Short mmCIF file of C-alpha atoms and ligand atoms in Angstrom, two decimals:
data_model
loop_
_atom_site.label_atom_id
_atom_site.label_comp_id
_atom_site.label_asym_id
_atom_site.label_seq_id
_atom_site.Cartn_x
_atom_site.Cartn_y
_atom_site.Cartn_z
CA MET A 60 -8.49 28.87 16.43
CA GLU A 61 -5.58 27.54 18.51
CA ARG A 62 -7.29 27.15 21.86
CA THR A 63 -10.73 25.92 22.75
CA SER A 64 -13.06 28.74 23.61
CA PHE A 65 -15.29 26.52 25.75
CA PRO A 66 -14.62 26.60 29.51
CA TRP A 67 -16.31 23.24 30.00
CA VAL A 68 -13.97 21.61 27.46
CA ARG A 69 -10.96 23.16 29.23
CA GLU A 70 -12.33 21.82 32.51
CA LEU A 71 -12.55 18.29 31.08
CA VAL A 72 -9.04 18.60 29.62
CA ARG A 73 -7.79 19.49 33.11
CA HIS A 74 -9.41 16.37 34.58
CA LYS A 75 -8.37 13.79 32.00
CA PRO A 76 -9.02 10.86 31.80
CA ILE A 77 -12.77 11.44 31.57
CA ILE A 78 -15.45 8.76 31.79
CA SER A 79 -18.53 9.82 29.82
CA PRO A 80 -21.60 7.72 30.66
CA SER A 81 -23.70 7.02 27.57
CA LEU A 82 -27.38 7.46 28.37
CA LEU A 83 -28.31 4.97 25.66
CA ALA A 84 -27.72 2.26 28.24
CA ALA A 85 -29.66 4.03 31.01
CA ASP A 86 -33.21 3.18 32.08
CA PHE A 87 -35.20 5.65 29.95
CA ALA A 88 -38.22 5.31 32.24
CA ASN A 89 -36.10 6.71 35.06
CA LEU A 90 -33.77 9.05 33.24
CA GLU A 91 -33.72 11.69 35.96
CA ARG A 92 -32.70 9.14 38.61
CA GLU A 93 -30.11 7.59 36.29
CA ILE A 94 -28.57 10.99 35.54
CA ARG A 95 -28.51 11.94 39.21
CA LEU A 96 -26.77 8.67 40.11
CA ALA A 97 -24.20 9.15 37.33
CA GLU A 98 -23.62 12.73 38.50
CA GLU A 99 -23.26 11.70 42.13
CA GLY A 100 -21.02 8.89 40.92
CA GLY A 101 -18.51 11.41 39.62
CA ALA A 102 -19.50 11.87 35.97
CA ARG A 103 -18.31 15.23 34.61
CA VAL A 104 -20.11 14.94 31.26
CA LEU A 105 -22.94 12.93 29.73
CA HIS A 106 -22.91 11.29 26.30
CA VAL A 107 -26.21 11.58 24.42
CA ASP A 108 -26.73 9.33 21.38
CA VAL A 109 -29.02 10.68 18.67
CA MET A 110 -30.00 8.18 15.95
CA ASP A 111 -32.32 8.69 12.98
CA GLY A 112 -32.99 5.16 11.71
CA HIS A 113 -31.32 6.20 8.45
CA PHE A 114 -27.64 6.90 9.07
CA VAL A 115 -27.76 3.99 11.53
CA PRO A 116 -30.38 1.22 11.71
CA ASN A 117 -31.78 2.35 15.05
CA ILE A 118 -33.76 5.28 16.50
CA SER A 119 -33.01 6.76 19.91
CA ILE A 120 -33.08 10.22 21.46
CA GLY A 121 -34.28 13.40 19.70
CA VAL A 122 -34.46 17.16 20.35
CA PRO A 123 -37.30 17.13 22.98
CA VAL A 124 -35.48 14.56 25.11
CA VAL A 125 -32.26 16.62 25.01
CA ALA A 126 -34.33 19.64 26.14
CA SER A 127 -35.78 17.62 29.04
CA ILE A 128 -32.37 16.33 30.09
CA ARG A 129 -31.03 19.90 30.00
CA LYS A 130 -33.58 20.91 32.65
CA ILE A 131 -32.42 18.31 35.18
CA THR A 132 -28.62 18.49 35.02
CA ARG A 133 -25.86 21.06 34.76
CA LEU A 134 -23.40 18.53 33.37
CA PRO A 135 -22.20 19.25 29.83
CA LEU A 136 -24.17 17.27 27.24
CA ASP A 137 -21.84 15.75 24.65
CA VAL A 138 -24.27 15.04 21.82
CA HIS A 139 -23.34 12.34 19.29
CA LEU A 140 -25.37 12.82 16.11
CA MET A 141 -25.74 9.53 14.23
CA ILE A 142 -27.97 11.17 11.64
CA SER A 143 -27.74 11.67 7.87
CA ASP A 144 -28.33 15.44 7.88
CA PRO A 145 -26.71 16.98 10.98
CA ASP A 146 -26.65 20.43 9.38
CA ARG A 147 -30.46 20.50 9.31
CA TYR A 148 -30.82 19.80 13.04
CA ALA A 149 -27.73 21.52 14.49
CA GLU A 150 -29.51 24.68 15.62
CA ALA A 151 -32.40 22.78 17.22
CA PHE A 152 -30.03 20.61 19.26
CA VAL A 153 -27.98 23.59 20.44
CA LYS A 154 -31.16 25.45 21.40
CA ALA A 155 -32.30 22.34 23.28
CA GLY A 156 -29.14 22.52 25.36
CA ALA A 157 -26.41 20.49 23.63
CA ASP A 158 -22.94 21.65 24.71
CA SER A 159 -21.20 19.88 21.86
CA LEU A 160 -22.36 18.47 18.56
CA LEU A 161 -20.35 15.56 17.19
CA PHE A 162 -21.22 14.56 13.65
CA HIS A 163 -19.98 11.82 11.35
CA ILE A 164 -17.54 12.42 8.52
CA GLU A 165 -19.38 9.66 6.61
CA ALA A 166 -22.52 11.83 6.69
CA VAL A 167 -20.73 15.11 5.89
CA PRO A 168 -17.55 14.42 3.89
CA GLU A 169 -16.81 18.18 3.57
CA PRO A 170 -17.30 19.23 7.21
CA ALA A 171 -15.53 22.63 7.42
CA ALA A 172 -18.68 24.76 7.08
CA LEU A 173 -20.70 22.73 9.60
CA ILE A 174 -17.81 22.81 12.09
CA GLU A 175 -17.87 26.61 11.96
CA LYS A 176 -21.68 26.76 12.06
CA ILE A 177 -21.75 24.68 15.26
CA ARG A 178 -19.10 26.92 16.83
CA ALA A 179 -21.08 30.03 15.82
CA LEU A 180 -24.22 28.51 17.38
CA GLY A 181 -22.28 28.31 20.65
CA ALA A 182 -21.53 24.59 20.91
CA ALA A 183 -18.22 22.77 20.70
CA PRO A 184 -17.84 21.09 17.31
CA GLY A 185 -16.58 17.54 16.99
CA LEU A 186 -16.06 14.94 14.29
CA VAL A 187 -16.72 11.21 14.50
CA LEU A 188 -15.43 8.40 12.31
CA ASN A 189 -16.60 4.82 11.96
CA PRO A 190 -14.28 1.83 12.45
CA GLY A 191 -13.89 1.34 8.69
CA THR A 192 -13.13 4.99 7.87
CA PRO A 193 -9.45 5.89 7.54
CA ALA A 194 -7.87 8.51 9.81
CA GLY A 195 -7.04 10.58 6.72
CA ALA A 196 -10.71 11.45 6.27
CA VAL A 197 -10.72 13.69 9.37
CA LEU A 198 -7.04 14.67 9.71
CA PRO A 199 -7.38 17.84 7.56
CA TYR A 200 -9.92 19.19 10.12
CA ALA A 201 -8.16 17.97 13.26
CA ARG A 202 -7.16 21.43 14.44
CA GLN A 203 -10.59 22.99 13.85
CA ILE A 204 -12.49 20.77 16.28
CA ASP A 205 -12.73 20.46 20.07
CA ILE A 206 -13.55 16.75 20.22
CA LEU A 207 -12.49 13.93 17.91
CA LEU A 208 -14.48 10.76 18.50
CA THR A 209 -13.22 7.43 17.20
CA MET A 210 -15.91 4.74 16.99
CA SER A 211 -14.66 1.41 18.30
CA VAL A 212 -17.85 -0.38 17.21
CA GLN A 213 -20.16 0.09 14.22
CA PRO A 214 -22.55 2.80 15.49
CA GLY A 215 -26.21 2.07 16.19
CA PHE A 216 -26.29 -0.16 19.24
CA GLY A 217 -24.82 -0.41 22.70
CA GLY A 218 -23.25 -3.51 24.15
CA GLN A 219 -21.04 -4.45 21.18
CA LYS A 220 -17.49 -5.82 21.23
CA PHE A 221 -14.59 -3.36 21.23
CA LYS A 222 -12.50 -3.24 18.03
CA PRO A 223 -8.88 -2.72 19.13
CA GLU A 224 -7.67 -2.09 15.57
CA VAL A 225 -9.13 1.46 15.68
CA LEU A 226 -6.49 2.46 18.26
CA GLU A 227 -3.98 2.88 15.46
CA LYS A 228 -6.06 5.88 14.33
CA VAL A 229 -6.09 7.33 17.86
CA ARG A 230 -2.27 7.24 17.89
CA ALA A 231 -2.23 9.19 14.62
CA PHE A 232 -4.77 11.71 15.97
CA LYS A 233 -2.70 12.31 19.10
CA LYS A 234 0.03 13.84 16.94
CA ALA A 235 -2.40 15.86 14.83
CA VAL A 236 -4.81 17.59 17.23
CA ARG A 237 -4.32 20.65 19.43
CA PRO A 238 -3.28 19.78 22.99
CA ASP A 239 -6.67 20.91 24.25
CA THR A 240 -8.70 18.77 21.86
CA LEU A 241 -10.36 15.82 23.54
CA LEU A 242 -9.69 12.46 21.90
CA SER A 243 -12.73 10.37 22.63
CA ILE A 244 -13.62 6.74 21.98
CA ASP A 245 -17.06 5.13 21.83
CA GLY A 246 -18.11 1.49 21.84
CA GLY A 247 -17.25 -1.54 23.92
CA ILE A 248 -15.34 0.41 26.57
CA GLY A 249 -15.22 -1.36 29.91
CA LYS A 250 -12.82 -2.72 32.48
CA TRP A 251 -11.19 -5.11 29.99
CA THR A 252 -10.63 -2.59 27.20
CA ILE A 253 -10.15 0.83 28.76
CA GLU A 254 -6.45 0.44 29.63
CA GLU A 255 -5.52 -0.44 26.08
CA ALA A 256 -7.44 2.60 24.79
CA ALA A 257 -5.78 4.86 27.40
CA ARG A 258 -2.37 3.62 26.32
CA ALA A 259 -3.14 4.71 22.75
CA GLY A 260 -3.84 8.25 23.97
CA VAL A 261 -7.61 8.41 24.48
CA ASP A 262 -8.71 11.24 26.84
CA MET A 263 -12.47 10.70 27.07
CA PHE A 264 -14.07 7.26 27.28
CA VAL A 265 -17.74 6.86 26.39
CA ALA A 266 -19.14 4.02 28.46
CA GLY A 267 -22.73 2.84 28.15
CA THR A 268 -23.36 -0.68 29.36
CA SER A 269 -20.22 -0.80 31.47
CA VAL A 270 -21.56 2.09 33.62
CA PHE A 271 -25.32 1.53 33.59
CA ASP A 272 -25.19 -2.26 34.00
CA ALA A 273 -23.16 -1.81 37.17
CA VAL A 274 -24.88 -2.12 40.55
CA ASN A 275 -23.00 0.94 41.80
CA TYR A 276 -22.29 3.62 39.18
CA ALA A 277 -19.85 5.53 41.41
CA GLN A 278 -17.71 2.44 41.97
CA ARG A 279 -17.74 1.58 38.27
CA ILE A 280 -16.84 5.12 37.16
CA ASN A 281 -14.01 5.19 39.71
CA LEU A 282 -12.74 1.79 38.61
CA LEU A 283 -12.79 2.76 34.93
CA ARG A 284 -11.03 6.04 35.66
CA SER A 285 -8.31 4.39 37.73
CA LEU A 286 -7.73 1.81 34.96
CA ALA A 287 -7.50 4.65 32.43
CA LEU A 288 -4.93 6.35 34.67
CA LYS A 289 -2.71 3.26 34.89
CA PRO A 290 -0.68 3.91 31.73
CA GLN A 291 0.27 7.34 33.16
CA ARG A 292 1.47 5.72 36.36
CA GLU A 293 3.47 3.09 34.46
CA PRO A 294 4.97 5.11 31.62
CA GLU A 295 7.68 2.53 30.90
CA GLU A 296 4.99 0.05 29.82
CA SER A 297 3.61 2.38 27.19
CA LYS A 298 6.88 2.37 25.26
C1 DX5 B 485 -23.30 3.29 19.80
C2 DX5 B 485 -23.32 4.56 20.61
C3 DX5 B 485 -22.62 4.43 21.89
C4 DX5 B 485 -23.18 3.38 22.83
C5 DX5 B 485 -21.99 2.71 23.45
O1 DX5 B 485 -23.68 3.53 18.51
O2 DX5 B 485 -22.73 5.62 19.90
O3 DX5 B 485 -22.46 5.67 22.56
O4 DX5 B 485 -24.00 3.88 23.84
O5 DX5 B 485 -22.44 1.64 24.21
P1 DX5 B 485 -21.44 0.62 24.93
O6 DX5 B 485 -20.59 1.42 25.85
O7 DX5 B 485 -22.37 -0.31 25.59
O8 DX5 B 485 -20.63 -0.05 23.82
ZN1 ZN B 486 -22.21 7.47 21.05
#
């Protein structure tokens, strides 16, 4: 398939660079308010982290919470599955309202069938790779997916330090994916790291603590987006 079939993905591609607030850093006791503030602050998508305490040493959001979030926002839900058996839960997450399902190559080393299953279920399929996993592990599938997410921290927890060495993989992905595939990055993205990631070719920036620790989410989202736009305004510096 040479062009994404998902209008919401095309919409995000049109508005690159995209800041994707990660709800892991939101106040879970006030999720509706947090989501509304992110939405009013200019977010065009929400990042939802699903952890099973097995693939990663932490437990977070599951199917019922995705279903509840779906009822209170129309924003696309970009669902990051940090779970050992994404195939088993794919249908439940799509039925709950996930717009994409991103799963890890470390969990599913032969991902072709699951990519197609997710697409058939009606969600945009994406692959994720950990900092220590080489680009070559996902490159054979680069043209089959709508989102390619490079982890810039070891998955499991928010608030970790950005690993700039992963940007080398992003540069390789830029040449390999379709023009309408979103190159995303997750972990340690904030005002000190986002420019460097943008320069490497990242389109969509997952930001947890840097958005939800801010006093004003709108200001922070705007600041991050304008920093991510800088390399486009100063093309000579990216050489
Ligand atoms: C980490 C999650 C991230 C997390 C990022 O395993 O996948 O989405 O929320 O948090 P920050 O932006 O704080 O590094
Ligand atoms: Zn994530």
